[in-house]
């Protein structure tokens, strides 16, 4: 079972808005106005001049952050004119506010028999999006707020989110939220080494059951 009532993020935007408002007041986020096309063009121009543009652990180029230093009056004008933007975390300002090394407690294996301390590197992700103009949250902000409000003490999820834990640890620290313990389990991969995904229409458990696969067959397919 699970706790009742079930918390739905779409019903609780006010919680995220309150946290976002705090980050805005404390100048730990800024409105970022560059479109995807502008970002690509800026990075291409920089690389053409010989700069090796930094990328996050997933291989995505970091946000240029050229509008981080935009004057407040210009920001306000653009927002008033309904210019598209997203709220991005000023990772340098946030790290300076924390003023200490960040880490998290990671279980070492599926048996959860031992733990180790992992050094967090949120700066590897650059100035990540924490909210959008029309939605006062993002994945990173929502999960740390939800975990805190629901008293989550242990987070179990896939290895594809391992490095992103650093961003969430930074948000937890600057917001004064409790730190869960984490375990990032192995992923189920296809023959090509790619993570299986519903969004890419990979075969799911329901289809395997319909095809007559037994629990033992499924365990063998995923390496157990």
Short mmCIF file of C-alpha atoms in Angstrom, two decimals, residues 13 16-17 82-87 130-138:
data_model
loop_
_atom_site.label_atom_id
_atom_site.label_comp_id
_atom_site.label_asym_id
_atom_site.label_seq_id
_atom_site.Cartn_x
_atom_site.Cartn_y
_atom_site.Cartn_z
CA UNK A 13 1.90 23.74 -7.48
CA UNK A 16 6.64 24.50 -5.46
CA UNK A 17 5.76 28.14 -6.07
CA UNK A 82 5.56 37.66 -21.88
CA UNK A 83 8.89 36.65 -23.37
CA UNK A 84 9.44 32.88 -23.00
CA UNK A 85 11.86 32.01 -20.22
CA UNK A 86 12.79 29.39 -17.64
CA UNK A 87 14.09 29.83 -14.12
CA UNK A 130 14.28 24.52 -11.77
CA UNK A 131 10.99 25.98 -13.04
CA UNK A 132 9.30 27.33 -16.15
CA UNK A 133 7.23 30.41 -16.72
CA UNK A 134 3.96 28.47 -16.81
CA UNK A 135 4.90 25.68 -14.35
CA UNK A 136 6.58 26.60 -11.04
CA UNK A 137 8.75 23.50 -10.85
CA UNK A 138 10.93 20.97 -12.66
#
